[in-house]
mmCIF file of N, CA and C in Angstrom:
data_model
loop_
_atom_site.group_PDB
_atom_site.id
_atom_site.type_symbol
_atom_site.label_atom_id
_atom_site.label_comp_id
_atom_site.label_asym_id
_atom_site.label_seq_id
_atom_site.Cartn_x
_atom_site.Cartn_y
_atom_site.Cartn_z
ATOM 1 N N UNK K 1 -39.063 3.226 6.408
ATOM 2 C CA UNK K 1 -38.014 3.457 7.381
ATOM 3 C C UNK K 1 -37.930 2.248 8.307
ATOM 4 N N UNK K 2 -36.880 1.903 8.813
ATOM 5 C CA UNK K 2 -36.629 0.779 9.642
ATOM 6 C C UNK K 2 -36.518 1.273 10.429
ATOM 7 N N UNK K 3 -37.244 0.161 11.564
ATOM 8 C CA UNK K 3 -37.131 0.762 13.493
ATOM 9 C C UNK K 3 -36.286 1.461 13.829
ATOM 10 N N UNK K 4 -35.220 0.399 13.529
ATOM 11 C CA UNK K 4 -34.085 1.138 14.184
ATOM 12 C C UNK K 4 -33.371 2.205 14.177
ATOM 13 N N UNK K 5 -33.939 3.434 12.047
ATOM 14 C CA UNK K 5 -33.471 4.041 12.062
ATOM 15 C C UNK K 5 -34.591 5.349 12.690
ATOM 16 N N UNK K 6 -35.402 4.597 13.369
ATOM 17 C CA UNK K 6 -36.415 5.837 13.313
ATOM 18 C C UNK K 6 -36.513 6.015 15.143
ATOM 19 N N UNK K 7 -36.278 4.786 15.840
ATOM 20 C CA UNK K 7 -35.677 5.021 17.092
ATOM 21 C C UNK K 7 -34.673 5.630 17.264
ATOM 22 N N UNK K 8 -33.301 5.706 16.501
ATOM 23 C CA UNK K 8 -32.331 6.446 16.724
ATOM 24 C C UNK K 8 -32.775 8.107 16.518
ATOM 25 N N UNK K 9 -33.178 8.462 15.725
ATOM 26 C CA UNK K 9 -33.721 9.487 15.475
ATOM 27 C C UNK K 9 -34.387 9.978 16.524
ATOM 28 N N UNK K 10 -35.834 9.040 17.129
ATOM 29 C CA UNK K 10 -36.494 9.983 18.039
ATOM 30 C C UNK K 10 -35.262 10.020 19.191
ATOM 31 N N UNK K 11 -34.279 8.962 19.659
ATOM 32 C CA UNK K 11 -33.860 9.044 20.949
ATOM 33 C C UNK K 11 -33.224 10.192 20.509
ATOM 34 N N UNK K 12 -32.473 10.942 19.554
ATOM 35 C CA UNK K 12 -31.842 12.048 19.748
ATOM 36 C C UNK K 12 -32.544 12.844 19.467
ATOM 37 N N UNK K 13 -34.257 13.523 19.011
ATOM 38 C CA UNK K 13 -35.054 14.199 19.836
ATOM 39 C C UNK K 13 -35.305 14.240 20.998
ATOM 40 N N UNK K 14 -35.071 13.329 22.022
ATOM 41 C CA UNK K 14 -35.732 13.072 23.036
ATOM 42 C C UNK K 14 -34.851 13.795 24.145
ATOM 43 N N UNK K 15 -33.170 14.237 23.430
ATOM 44 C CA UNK K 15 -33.021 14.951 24.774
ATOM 45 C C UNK K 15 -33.002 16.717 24.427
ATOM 46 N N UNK K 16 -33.434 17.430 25.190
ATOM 47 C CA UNK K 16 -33.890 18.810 25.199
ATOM 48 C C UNK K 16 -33.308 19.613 24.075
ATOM 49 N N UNK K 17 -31.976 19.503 24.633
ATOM 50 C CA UNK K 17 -31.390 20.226 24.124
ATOM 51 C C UNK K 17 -31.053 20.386 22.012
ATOM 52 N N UNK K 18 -30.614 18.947 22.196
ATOM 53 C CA UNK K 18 -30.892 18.986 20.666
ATOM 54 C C UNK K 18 -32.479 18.997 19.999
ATOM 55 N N UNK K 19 -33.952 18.810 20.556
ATOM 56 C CA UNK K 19 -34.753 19.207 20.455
ATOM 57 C C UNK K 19 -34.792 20.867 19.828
ATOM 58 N N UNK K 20 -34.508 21.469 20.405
ATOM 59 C CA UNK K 20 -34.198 22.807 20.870
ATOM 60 C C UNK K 20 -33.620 23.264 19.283
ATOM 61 N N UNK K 21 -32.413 22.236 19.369
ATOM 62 C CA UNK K 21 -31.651 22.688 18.013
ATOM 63 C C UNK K 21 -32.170 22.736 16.827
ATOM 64 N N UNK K 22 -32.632 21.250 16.606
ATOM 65 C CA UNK K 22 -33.635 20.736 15.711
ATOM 66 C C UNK K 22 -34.735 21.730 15.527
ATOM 67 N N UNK K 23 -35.761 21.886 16.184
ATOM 68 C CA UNK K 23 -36.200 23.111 15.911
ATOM 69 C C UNK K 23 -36.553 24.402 15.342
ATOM 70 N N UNK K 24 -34.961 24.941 15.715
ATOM 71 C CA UNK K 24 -34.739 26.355 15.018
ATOM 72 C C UNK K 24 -34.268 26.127 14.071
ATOM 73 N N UNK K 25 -33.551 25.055 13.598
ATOM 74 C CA UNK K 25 -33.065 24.431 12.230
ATOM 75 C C UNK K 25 -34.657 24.392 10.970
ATOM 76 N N UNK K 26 -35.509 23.687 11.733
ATOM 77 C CA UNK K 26 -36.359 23.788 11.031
ATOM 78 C C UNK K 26 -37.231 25.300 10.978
ATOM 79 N N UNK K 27 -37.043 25.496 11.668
ATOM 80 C CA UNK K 27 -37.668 27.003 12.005
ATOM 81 C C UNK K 27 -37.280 27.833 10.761
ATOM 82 N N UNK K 28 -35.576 27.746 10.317
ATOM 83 C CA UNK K 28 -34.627 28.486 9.778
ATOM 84 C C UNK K 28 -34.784 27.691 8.350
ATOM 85 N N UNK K 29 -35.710 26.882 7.963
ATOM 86 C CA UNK K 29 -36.155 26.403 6.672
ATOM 87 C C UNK K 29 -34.657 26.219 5.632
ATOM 88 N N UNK K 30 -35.259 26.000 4.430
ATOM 89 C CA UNK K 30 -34.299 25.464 3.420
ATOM 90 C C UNK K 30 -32.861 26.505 3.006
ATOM 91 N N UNK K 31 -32.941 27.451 3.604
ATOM 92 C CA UNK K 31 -31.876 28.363 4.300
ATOM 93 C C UNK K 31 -30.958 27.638 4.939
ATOM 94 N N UNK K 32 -31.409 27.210 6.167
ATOM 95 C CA UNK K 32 -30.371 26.627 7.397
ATOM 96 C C UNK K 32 -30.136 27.962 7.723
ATOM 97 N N UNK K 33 -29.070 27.453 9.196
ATOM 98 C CA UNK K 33 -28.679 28.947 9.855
ATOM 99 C C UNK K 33 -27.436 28.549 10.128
ATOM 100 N N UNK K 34 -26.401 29.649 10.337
ATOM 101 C CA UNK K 34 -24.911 29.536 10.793
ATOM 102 C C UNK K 34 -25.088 28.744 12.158
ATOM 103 N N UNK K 35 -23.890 28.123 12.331
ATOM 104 C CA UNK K 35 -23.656 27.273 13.807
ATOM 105 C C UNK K 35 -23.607 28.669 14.786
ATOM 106 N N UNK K 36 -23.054 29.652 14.561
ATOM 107 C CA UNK K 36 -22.283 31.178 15.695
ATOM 108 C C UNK K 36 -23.913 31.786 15.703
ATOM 109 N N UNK K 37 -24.677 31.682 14.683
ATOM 110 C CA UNK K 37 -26.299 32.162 14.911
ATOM 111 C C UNK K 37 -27.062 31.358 16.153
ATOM 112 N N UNK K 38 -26.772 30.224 15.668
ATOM 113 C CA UNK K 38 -27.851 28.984 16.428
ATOM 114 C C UNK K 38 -27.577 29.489 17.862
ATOM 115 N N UNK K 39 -26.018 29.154 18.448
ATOM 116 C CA UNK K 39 -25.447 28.962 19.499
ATOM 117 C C UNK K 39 -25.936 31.029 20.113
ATOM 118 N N UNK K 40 -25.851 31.870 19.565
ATOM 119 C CA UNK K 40 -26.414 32.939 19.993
ATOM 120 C C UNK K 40 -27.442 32.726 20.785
ATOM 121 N N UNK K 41 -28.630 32.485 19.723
ATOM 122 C CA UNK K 41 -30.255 32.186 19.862
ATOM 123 C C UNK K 41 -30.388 31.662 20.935
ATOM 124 N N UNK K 42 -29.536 30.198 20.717
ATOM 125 C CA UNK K 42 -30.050 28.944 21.931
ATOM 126 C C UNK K 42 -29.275 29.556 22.930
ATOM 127 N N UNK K 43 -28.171 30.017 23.269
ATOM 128 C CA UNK K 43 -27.436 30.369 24.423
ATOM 129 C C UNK K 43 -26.599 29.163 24.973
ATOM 130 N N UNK K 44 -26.087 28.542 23.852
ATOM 131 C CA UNK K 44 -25.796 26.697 24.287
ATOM 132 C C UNK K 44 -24.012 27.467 24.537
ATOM 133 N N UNK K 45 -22.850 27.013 24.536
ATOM 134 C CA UNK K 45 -21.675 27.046 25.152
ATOM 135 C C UNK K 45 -21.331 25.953 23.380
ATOM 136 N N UNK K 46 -20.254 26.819 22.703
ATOM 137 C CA UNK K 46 -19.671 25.797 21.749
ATOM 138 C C UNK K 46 -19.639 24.762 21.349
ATOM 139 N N UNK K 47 -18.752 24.059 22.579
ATOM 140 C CA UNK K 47 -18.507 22.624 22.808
ATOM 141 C C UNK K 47 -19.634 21.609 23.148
ATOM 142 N N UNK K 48 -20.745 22.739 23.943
ATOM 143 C CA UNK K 48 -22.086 21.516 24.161
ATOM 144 C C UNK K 48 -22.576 21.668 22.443
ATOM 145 N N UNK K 49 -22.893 22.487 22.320
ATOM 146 C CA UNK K 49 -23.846 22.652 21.297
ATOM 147 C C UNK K 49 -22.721 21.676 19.728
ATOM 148 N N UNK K 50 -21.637 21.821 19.646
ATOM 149 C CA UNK K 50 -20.924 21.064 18.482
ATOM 150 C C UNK K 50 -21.209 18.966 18.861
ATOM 151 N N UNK K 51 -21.229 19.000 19.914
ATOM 152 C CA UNK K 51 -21.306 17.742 20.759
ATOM 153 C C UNK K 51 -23.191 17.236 19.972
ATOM 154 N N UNK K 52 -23.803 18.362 20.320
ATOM 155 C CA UNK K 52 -25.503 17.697 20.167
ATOM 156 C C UNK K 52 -25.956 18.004 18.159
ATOM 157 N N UNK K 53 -24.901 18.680 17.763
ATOM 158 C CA UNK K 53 -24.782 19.136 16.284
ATOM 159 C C UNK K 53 -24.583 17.524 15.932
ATOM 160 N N UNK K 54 -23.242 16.837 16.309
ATOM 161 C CA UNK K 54 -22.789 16.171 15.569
ATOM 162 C C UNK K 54 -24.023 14.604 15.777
ATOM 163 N N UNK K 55 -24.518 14.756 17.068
ATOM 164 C CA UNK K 55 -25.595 13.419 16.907
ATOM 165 C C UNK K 55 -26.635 13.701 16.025
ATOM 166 N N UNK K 56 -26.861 14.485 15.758
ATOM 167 C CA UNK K 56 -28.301 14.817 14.981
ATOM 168 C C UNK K 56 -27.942 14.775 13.785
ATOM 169 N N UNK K 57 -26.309 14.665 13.165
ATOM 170 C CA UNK K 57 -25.586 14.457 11.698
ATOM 171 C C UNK K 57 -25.819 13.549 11.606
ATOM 172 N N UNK K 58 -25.412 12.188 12.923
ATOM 173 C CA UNK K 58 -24.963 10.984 13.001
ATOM 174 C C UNK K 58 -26.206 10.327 12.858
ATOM 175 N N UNK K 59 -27.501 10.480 12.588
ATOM 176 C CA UNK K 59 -28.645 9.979 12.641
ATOM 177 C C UNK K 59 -29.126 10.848 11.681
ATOM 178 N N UNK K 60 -29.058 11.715 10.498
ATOM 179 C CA UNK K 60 -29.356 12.006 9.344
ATOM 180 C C UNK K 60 -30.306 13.202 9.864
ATOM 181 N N UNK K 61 -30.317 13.422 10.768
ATOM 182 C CA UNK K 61 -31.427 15.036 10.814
ATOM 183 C C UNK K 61 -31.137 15.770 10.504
ATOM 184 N N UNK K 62 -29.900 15.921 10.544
ATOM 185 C CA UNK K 62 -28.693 17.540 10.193
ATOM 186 C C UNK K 62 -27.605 17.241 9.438
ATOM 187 N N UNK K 63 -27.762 18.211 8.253
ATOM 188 C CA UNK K 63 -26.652 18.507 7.796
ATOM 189 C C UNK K 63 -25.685 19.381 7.827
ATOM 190 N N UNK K 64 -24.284 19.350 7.512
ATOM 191 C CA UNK K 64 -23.685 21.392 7.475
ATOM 192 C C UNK K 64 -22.788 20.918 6.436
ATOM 193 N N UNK K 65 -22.904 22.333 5.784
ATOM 194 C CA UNK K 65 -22.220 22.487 4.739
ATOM 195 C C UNK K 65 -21.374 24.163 4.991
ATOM 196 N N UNK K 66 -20.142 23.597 4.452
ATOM 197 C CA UNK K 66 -19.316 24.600 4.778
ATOM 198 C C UNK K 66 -19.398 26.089 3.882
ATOM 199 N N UNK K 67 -19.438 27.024 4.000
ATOM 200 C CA UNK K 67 -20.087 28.134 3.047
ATOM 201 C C UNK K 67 -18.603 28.990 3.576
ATOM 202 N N UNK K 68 -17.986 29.750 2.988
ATOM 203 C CA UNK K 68 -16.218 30.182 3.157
ATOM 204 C C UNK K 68 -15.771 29.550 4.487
ATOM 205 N N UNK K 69 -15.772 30.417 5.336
ATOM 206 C CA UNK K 69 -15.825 30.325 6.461
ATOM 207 C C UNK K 69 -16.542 29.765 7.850
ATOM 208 N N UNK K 70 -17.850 29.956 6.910
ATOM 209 C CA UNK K 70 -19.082 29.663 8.353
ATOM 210 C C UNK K 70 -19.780 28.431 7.690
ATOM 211 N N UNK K 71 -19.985 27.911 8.945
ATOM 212 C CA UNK K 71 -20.369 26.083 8.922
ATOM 213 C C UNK K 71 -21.767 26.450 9.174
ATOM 214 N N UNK K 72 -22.950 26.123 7.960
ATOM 215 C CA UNK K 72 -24.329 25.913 8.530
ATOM 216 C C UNK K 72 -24.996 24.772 8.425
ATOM 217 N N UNK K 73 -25.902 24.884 9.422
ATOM 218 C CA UNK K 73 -26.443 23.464 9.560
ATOM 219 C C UNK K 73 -28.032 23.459 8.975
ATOM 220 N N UNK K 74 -28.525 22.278 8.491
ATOM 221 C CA UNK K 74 -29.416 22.342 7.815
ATOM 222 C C UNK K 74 -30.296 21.089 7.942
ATOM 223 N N UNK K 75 -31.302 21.379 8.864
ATOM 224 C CA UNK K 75 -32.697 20.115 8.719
ATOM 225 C C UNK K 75 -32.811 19.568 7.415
ATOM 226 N N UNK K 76 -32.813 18.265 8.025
ATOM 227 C CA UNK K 76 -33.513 17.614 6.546
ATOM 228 C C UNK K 76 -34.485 17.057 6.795
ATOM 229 N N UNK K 77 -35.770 17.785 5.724
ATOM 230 C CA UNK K 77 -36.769 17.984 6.008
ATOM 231 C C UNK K 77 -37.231 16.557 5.844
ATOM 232 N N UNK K 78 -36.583 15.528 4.569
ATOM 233 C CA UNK K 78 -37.034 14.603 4.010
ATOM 234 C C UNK K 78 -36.893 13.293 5.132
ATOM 235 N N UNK K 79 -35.738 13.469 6.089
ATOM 236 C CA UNK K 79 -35.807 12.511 6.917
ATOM 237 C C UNK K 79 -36.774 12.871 8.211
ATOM 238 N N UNK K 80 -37.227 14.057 8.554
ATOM 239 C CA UNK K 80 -38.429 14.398 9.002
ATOM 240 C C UNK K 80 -39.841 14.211 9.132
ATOM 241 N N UNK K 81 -39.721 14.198 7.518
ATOM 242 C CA UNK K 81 -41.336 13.670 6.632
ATOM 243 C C UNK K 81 -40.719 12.166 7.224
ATOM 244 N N UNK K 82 -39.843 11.465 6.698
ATOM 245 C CA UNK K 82 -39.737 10.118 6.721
ATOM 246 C C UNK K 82 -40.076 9.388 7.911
ATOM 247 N N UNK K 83 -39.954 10.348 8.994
ATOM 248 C CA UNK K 83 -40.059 9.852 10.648
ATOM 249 C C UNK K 83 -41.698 9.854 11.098
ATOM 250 N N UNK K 84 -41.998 10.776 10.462
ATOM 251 C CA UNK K 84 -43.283 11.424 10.769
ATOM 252 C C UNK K 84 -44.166 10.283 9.905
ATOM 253 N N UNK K 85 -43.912 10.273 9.055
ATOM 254 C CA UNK K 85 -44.607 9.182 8.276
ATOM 255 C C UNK K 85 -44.710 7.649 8.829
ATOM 256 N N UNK K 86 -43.308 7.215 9.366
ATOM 257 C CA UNK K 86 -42.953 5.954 10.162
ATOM 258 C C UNK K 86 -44.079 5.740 11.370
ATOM 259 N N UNK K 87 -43.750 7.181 11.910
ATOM 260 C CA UNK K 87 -45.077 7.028 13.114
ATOM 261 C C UNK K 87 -46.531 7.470 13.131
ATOM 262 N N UNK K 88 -46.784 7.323 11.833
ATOM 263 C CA UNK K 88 -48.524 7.510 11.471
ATOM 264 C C UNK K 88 -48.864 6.329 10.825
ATOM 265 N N UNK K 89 -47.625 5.479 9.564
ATOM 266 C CA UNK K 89 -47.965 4.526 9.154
ATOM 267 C C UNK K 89 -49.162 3.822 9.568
ATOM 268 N N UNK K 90 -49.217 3.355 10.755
ATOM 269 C CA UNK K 90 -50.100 2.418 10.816
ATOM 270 C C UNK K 90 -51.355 2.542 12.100
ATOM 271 N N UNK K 91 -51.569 4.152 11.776
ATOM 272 C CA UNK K 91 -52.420 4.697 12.891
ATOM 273 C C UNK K 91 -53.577 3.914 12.472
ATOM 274 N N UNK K 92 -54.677 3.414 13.650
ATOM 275 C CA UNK K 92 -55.591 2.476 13.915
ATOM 276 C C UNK K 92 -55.416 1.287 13.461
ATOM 277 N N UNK K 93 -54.409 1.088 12.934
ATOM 278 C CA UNK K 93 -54.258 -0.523 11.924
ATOM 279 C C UNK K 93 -54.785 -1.844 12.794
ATOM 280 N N UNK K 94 -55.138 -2.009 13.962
ATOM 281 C CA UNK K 94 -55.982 -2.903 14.760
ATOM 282 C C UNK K 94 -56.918 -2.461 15.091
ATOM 283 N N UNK K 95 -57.634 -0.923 15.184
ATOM 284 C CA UNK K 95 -58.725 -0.937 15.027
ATOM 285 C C UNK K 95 -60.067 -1.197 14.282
ATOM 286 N N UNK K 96 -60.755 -2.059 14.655
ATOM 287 C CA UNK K 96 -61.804 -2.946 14.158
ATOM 288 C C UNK K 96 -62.742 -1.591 13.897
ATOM 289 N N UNK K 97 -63.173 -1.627 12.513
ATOM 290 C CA UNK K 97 -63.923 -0.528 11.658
ATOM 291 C C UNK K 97 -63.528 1.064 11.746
ATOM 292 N N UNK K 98 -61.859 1.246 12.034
ATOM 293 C CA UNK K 98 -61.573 2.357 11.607
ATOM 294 C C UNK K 98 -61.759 3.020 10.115
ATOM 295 N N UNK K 99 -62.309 4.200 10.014
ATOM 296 C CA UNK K 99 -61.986 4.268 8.473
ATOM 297 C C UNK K 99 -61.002 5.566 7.977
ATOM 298 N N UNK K 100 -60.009 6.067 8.733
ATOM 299 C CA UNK K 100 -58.440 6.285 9.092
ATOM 300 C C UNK K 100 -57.606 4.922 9.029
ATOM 301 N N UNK K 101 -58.053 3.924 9.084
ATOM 302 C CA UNK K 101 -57.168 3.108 9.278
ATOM 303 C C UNK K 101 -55.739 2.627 8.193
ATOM 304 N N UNK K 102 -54.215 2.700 8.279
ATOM 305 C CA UNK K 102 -53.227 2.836 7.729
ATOM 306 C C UNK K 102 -52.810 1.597 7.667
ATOM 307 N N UNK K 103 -51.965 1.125 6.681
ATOM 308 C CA UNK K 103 -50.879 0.015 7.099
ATOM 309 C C UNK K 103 -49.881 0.219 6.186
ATOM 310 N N UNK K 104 -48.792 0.221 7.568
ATOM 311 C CA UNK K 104 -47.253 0.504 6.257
ATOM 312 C C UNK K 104 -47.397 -0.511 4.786
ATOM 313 N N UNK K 105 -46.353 0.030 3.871
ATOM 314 C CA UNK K 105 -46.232 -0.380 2.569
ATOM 315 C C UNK K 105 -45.180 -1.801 2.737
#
């Protein structure tokens, strides 16, 4: 993963609310959950919650796929692993006689 796509990513963890979203998305596993579910749960207002939907698209965390009528959204788990992985890569990698020690590929 490249910095930049893995900074964009955490900065749109980083504010609450889509935290929040993210979350129950993952919570709601390879299912996903309806957008009219989420916005129940979380208690978010439409327009905020379609607003913090669409950054977390725009940076590959979330998907939705349209099912008749109802739009659900769906963690992707793989850019998850991918983030998570980005920021372990190179746990102790300057520590002198770690034997944890990582270095990206």
């Amino acid at each position: 993963m490249k910095i930049d796509d893995a900074a964009a990513r955490l900065e749109a963890l980083g504010n609450r609310t889509r935290l929040q979203i993210y979350r129950a998305l993952v919570r709601a596993g390879h299912p996903g959950m309806p957008v009219g579910r989420l916005q129940e749960k979380l208690k978010i207002p439409a327009s905020t919650l379609s607003h913090h939907i669409k950054t977390l698209v725009s940076v590959g965390l979330v998907s939705q796929i349209r099912e008749s009528t109802t739009l659900v959204c769906h963690a992707n788990f793989e850019a998850m692993r991918g983030l998570v992985d980005f920021l372990a890569a190179e746990c102790c990698a300057d520590e002198v006689g770690c034997r944890d020690k990582q270095t990206a590929a």
